[in-house]
mmCIF file of C-alpha atoms in Angstrom:
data_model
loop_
_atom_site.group_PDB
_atom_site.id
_atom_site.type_symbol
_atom_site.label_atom_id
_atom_site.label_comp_id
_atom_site.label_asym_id
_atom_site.label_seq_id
_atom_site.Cartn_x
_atom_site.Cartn_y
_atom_site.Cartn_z
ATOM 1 C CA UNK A 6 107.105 -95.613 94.925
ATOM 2 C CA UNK A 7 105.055 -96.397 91.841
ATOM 3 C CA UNK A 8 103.344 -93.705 89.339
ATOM 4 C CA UNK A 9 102.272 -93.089 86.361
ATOM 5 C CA UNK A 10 102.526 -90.009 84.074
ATOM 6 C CA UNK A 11 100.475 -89.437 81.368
ATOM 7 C CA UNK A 12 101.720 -86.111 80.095
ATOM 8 C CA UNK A 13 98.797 -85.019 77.763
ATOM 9 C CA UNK A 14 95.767 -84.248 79.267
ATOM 10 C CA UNK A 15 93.941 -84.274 75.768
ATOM 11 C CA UNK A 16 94.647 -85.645 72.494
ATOM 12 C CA UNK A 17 92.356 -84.994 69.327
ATOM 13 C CA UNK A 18 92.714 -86.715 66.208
ATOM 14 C CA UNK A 19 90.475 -86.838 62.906
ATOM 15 C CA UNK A 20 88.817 -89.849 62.099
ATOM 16 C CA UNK A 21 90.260 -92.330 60.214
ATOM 17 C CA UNK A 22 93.655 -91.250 61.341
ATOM 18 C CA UNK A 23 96.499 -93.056 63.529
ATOM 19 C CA UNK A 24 96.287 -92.225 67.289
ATOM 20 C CA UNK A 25 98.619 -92.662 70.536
ATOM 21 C CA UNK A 26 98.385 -91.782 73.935
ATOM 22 C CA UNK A 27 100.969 -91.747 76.198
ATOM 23 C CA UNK A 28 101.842 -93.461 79.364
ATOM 24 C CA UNK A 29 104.908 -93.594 81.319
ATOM 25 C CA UNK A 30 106.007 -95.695 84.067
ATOM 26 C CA UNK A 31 107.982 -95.736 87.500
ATOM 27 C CA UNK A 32 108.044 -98.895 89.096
ATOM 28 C CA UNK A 33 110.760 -100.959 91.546
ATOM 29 C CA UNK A 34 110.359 -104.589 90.113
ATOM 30 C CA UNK A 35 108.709 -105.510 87.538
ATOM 31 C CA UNK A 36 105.822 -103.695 86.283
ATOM 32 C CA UNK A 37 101.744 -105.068 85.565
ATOM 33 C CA UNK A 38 100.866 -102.701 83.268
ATOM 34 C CA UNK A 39 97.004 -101.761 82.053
ATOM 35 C CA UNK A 40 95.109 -99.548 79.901
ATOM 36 C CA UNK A 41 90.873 -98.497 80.656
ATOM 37 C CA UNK A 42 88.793 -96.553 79.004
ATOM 38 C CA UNK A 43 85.877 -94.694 80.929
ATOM 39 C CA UNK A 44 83.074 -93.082 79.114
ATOM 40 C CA UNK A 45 81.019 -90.441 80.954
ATOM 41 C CA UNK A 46 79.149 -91.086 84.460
ATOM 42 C CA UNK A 47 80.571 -94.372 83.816
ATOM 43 C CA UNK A 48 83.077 -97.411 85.326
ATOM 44 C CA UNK A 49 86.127 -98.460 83.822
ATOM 45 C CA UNK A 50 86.320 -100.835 80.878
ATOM 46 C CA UNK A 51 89.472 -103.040 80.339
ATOM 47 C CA UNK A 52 91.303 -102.129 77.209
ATOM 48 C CA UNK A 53 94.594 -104.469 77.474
ATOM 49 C CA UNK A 54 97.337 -105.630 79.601
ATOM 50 C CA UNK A 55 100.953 -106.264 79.529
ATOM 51 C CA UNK A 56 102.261 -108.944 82.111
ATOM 52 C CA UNK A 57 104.923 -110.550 80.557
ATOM 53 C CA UNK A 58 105.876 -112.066 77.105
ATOM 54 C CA UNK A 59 105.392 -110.206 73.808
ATOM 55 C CA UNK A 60 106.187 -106.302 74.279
ATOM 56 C CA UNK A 61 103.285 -105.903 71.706
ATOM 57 C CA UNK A 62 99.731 -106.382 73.401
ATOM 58 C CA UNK A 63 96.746 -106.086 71.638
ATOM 59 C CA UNK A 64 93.400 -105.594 73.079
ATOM 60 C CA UNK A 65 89.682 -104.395 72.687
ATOM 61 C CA UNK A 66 88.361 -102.399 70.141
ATOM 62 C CA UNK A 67 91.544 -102.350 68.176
ATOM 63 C CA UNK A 68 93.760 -101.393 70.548
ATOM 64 C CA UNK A 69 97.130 -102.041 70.790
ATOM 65 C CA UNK A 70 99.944 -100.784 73.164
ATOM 66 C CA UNK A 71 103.688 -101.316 73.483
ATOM 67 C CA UNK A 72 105.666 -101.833 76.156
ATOM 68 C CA UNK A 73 109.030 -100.378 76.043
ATOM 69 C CA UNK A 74 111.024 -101.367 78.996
ATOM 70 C CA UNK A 75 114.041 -99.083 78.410
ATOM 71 C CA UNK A 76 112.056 -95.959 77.844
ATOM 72 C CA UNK A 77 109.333 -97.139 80.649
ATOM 73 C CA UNK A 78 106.983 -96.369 78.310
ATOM 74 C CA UNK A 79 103.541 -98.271 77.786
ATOM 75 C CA UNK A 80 101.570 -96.065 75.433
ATOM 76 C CA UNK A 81 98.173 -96.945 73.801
ATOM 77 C CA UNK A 82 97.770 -96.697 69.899
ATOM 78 C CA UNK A 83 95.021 -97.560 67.324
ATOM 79 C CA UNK A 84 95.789 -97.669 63.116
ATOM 80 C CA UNK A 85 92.302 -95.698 62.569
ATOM 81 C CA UNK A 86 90.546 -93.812 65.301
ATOM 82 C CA UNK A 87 86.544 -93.634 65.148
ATOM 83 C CA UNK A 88 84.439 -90.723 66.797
ATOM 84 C CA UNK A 89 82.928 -93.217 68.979
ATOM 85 C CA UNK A 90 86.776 -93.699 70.629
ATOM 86 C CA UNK A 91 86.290 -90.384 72.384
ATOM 87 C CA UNK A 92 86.531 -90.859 75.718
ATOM 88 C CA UNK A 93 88.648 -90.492 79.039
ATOM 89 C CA UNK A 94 91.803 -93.067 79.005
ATOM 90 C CA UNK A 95 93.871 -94.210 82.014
ATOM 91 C CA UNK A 96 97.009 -96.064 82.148
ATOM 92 C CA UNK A 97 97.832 -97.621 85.652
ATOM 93 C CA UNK A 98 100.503 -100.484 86.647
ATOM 94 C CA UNK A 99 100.768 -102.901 89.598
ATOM 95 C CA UNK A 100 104.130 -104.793 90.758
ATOM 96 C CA UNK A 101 104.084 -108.193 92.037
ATOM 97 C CA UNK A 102 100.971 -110.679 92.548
ATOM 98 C CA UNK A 103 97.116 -109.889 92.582
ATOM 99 C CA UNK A 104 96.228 -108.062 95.732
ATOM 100 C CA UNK A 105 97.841 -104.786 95.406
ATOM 101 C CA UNK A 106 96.110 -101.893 93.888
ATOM 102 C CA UNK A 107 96.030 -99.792 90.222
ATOM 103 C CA UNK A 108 97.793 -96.878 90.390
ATOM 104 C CA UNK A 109 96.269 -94.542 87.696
ATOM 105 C CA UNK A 110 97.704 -91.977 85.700
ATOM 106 C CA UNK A 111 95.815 -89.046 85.859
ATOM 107 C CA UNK A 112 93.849 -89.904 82.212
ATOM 108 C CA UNK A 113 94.137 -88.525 78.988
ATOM 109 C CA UNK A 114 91.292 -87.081 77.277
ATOM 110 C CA UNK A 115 90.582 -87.949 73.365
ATOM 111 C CA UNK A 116 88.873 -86.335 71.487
ATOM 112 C CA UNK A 117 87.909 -87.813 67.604
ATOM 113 C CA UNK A 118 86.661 -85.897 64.849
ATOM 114 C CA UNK A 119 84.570 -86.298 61.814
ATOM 115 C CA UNK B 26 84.415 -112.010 81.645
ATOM 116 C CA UNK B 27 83.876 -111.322 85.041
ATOM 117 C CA UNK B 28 81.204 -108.739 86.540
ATOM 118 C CA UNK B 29 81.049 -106.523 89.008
ATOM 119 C CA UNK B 30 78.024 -104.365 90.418
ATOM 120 C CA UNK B 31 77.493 -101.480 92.568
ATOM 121 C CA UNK B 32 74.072 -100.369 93.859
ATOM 122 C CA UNK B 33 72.953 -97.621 94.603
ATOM 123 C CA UNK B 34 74.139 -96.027 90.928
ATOM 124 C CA UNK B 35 73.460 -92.965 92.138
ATOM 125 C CA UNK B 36 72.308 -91.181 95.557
ATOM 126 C CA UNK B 37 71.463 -88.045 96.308
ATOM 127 C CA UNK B 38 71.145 -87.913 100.549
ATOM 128 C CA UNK B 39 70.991 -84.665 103.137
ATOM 129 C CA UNK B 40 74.029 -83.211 105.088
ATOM 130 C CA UNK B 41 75.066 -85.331 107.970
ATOM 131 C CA UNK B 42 73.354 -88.730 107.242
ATOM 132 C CA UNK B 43 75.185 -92.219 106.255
ATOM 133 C CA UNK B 44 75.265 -93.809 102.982
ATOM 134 C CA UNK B 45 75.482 -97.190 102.462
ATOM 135 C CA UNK B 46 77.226 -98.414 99.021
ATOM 136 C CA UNK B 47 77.509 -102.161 97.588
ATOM 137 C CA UNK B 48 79.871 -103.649 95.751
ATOM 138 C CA UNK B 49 79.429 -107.374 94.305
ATOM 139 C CA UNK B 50 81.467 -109.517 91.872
ATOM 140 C CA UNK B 51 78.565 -111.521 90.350
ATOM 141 C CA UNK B 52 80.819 -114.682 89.140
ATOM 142 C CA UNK B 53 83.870 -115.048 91.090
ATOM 143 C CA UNK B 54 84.889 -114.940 94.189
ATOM 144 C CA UNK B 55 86.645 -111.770 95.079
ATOM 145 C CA UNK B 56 89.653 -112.357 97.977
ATOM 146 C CA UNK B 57 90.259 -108.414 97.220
ATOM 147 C CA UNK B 58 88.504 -105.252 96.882
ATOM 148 C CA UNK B 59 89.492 -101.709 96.521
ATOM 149 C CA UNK B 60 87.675 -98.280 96.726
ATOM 150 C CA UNK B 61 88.552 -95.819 94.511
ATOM 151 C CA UNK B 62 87.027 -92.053 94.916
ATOM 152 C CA UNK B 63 87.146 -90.170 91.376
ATOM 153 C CA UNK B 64 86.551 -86.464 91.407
ATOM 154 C CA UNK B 65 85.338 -84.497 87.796
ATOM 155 C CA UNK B 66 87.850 -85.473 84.798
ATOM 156 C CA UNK B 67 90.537 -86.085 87.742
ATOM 157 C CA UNK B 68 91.932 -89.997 88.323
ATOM 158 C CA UNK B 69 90.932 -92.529 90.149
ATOM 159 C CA UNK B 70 92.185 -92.209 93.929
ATOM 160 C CA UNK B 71 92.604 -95.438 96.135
ATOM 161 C CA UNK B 72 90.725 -95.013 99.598
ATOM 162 C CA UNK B 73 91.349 -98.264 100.597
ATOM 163 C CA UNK B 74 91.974 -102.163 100.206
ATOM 164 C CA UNK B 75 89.726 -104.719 101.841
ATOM 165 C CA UNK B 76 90.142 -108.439 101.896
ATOM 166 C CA UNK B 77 87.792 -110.623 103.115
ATOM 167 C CA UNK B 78 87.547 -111.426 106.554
ATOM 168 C CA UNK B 79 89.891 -108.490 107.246
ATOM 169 C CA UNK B 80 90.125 -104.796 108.813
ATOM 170 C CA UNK B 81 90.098 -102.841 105.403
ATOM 171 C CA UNK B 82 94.079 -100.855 104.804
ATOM 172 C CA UNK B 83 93.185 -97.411 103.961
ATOM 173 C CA UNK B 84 95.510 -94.972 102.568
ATOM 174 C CA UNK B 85 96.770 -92.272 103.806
ATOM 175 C CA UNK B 86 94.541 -88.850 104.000
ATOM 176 C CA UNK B 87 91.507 -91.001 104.211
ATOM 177 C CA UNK B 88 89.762 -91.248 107.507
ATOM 178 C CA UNK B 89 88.476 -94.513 108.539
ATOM 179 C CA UNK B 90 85.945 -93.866 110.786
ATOM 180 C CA UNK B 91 84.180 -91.759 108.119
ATOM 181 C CA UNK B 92 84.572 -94.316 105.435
ATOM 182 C CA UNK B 93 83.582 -97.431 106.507
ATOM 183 C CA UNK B 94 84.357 -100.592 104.825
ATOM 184 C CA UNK B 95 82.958 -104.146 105.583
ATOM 185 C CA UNK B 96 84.017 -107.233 103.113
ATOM 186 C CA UNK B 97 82.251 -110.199 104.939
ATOM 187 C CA UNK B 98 81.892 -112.408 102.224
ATOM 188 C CA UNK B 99 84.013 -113.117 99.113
ATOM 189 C CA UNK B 100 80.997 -111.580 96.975
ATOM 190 C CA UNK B 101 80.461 -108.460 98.492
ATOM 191 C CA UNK B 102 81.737 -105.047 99.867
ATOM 192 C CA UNK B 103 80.357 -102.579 101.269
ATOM 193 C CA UNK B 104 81.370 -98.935 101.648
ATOM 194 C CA UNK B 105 79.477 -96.433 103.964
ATOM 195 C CA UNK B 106 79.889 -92.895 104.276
ATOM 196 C CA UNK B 107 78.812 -91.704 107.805
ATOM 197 C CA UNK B 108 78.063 -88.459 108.488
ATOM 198 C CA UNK B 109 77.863 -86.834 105.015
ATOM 199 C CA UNK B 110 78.787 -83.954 104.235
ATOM 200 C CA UNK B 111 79.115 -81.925 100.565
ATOM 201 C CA UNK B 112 82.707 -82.569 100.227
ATOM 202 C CA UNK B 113 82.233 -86.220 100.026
ATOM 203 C CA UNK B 114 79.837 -85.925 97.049
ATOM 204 C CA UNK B 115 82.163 -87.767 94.381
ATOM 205 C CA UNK B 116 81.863 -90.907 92.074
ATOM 206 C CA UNK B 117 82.686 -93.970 93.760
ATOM 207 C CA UNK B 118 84.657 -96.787 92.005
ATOM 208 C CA UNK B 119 84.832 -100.542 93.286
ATOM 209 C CA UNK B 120 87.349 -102.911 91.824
ATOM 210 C CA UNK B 121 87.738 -106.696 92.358
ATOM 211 C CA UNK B 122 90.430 -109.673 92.410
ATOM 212 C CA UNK B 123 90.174 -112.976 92.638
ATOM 213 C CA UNK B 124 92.867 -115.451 94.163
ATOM 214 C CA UNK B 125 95.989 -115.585 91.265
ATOM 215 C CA UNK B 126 94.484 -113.253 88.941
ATOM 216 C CA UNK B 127 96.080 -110.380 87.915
ATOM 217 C CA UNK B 128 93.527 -108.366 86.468
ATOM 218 C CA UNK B 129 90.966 -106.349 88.407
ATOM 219 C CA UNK B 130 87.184 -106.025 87.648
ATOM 220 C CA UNK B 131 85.729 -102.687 88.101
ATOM 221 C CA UNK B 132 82.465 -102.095 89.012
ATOM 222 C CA UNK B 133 79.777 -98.726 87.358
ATOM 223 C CA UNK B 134 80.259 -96.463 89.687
ATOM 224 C CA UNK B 135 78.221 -94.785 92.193
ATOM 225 C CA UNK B 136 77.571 -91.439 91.987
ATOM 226 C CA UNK B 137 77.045 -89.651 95.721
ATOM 227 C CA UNK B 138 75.649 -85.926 95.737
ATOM 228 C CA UNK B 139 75.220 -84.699 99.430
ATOM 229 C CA UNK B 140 73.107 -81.809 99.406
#
């Protein structure tokens, strides 16, 4: 079965500083892998996807996330983090063709200081 | 990029009664849907997965005949909660695919309070 772990349910980082959330993966085959951001009483917004090719995927906003497949790892980082990146972030994957459903982690909360 | 709406945004609606809620992709045709229920900082669950012109799979825990789902046309999906009750106040997520694509479009949200 798929899943997703996300194994911090908040991260907080001053401004200006380096962030990375984490994201793990359990897939049979190979694995679609996606990052949203959700602000409150709000829908997802797309961040970036890995489907194949370069490990490195960059995205909105500065975003940028790696995909490790020997440590199943997909997790989202950004070189300077802004207040304004606080928010509620989900990884989820998919195997095989359009069609089948997200599976979401459970979200990680961040949390950027001034 | 592509769009997707909901309507109502938000509904507020007595025990017992049925709530209709739509779900449109705006500019693409959308061969898949999927209902997501989110509770308070908790992750999006899948309810179920409709494609057009089909019965609607819905996961398991989720009863069908309280949830109903309709996906007539490749623009539109509709989810209706019958008999409402308090438990089923939650925010409701849409999400859309076209044919080949591998990304899915979400929709706002819909929040449903049943009072």
């Amino acid at each position: 079965a798929q899943s997703v772990a996300q194994p911090e349910d908040q991260v907080n980082v001053a401004e200006g500083n380096p962030l990375t959330v984490k994201c793990t993966y359990s897939v049979s085959g190979n694995p679609y892998l996606f990052w949203y951001v959700q602000y409150p009483n709000r829908g997802l917004q797309f961040l970036l996807k890995y489907i194949t090719g370069d490990n490195l995927v960059k995205g909105s906003y500065g975003f940028e996330a790696e995909f490790n497949k020997s440590q199943t790892s997909f997790h989202l980082k950004k070189p300077s983090a802004l207040v304004s990146d606080s928010a509620l972030y989900f990884c989820a994957v998919r195997v095989n063709q359009a069609g089948t459903a997200l599976i979401f982690g459970k979200g990680t909360t961040l949390s950027v200081s001034s | 990029g592509a769009v997707v709406s909901q309507h109502p945004s938000w509904v507020i609606c007595k025990s017992g009664t049925s709530v209709k809620i739509e779900c449109r992709s705006l500019d693409f045709q959308a061969t898949t849907m999927f209902w997501y229920r989110q509770f308070p900082k908790q992750s999006l669950m899948l309810m179920a997965t409709s494609n057009e012109g089909s019965k609607a799979t819905y996961e398991q825990g989720v009863e069908k005949d309280k949830f109903l789902i309709n996906h007539a046309s490749l623009t539109l999906s509709t989810l209706t909660v019958t008999s409402a009750h308090p438990e089923d106040s939650s925010f409701y997520i849409c999400s859309a695919s076209g044919l080949a694509s591998f990304g899915q479009f979400f929709g706002p949200g819909t929040r449903l309070t049943v009072l």
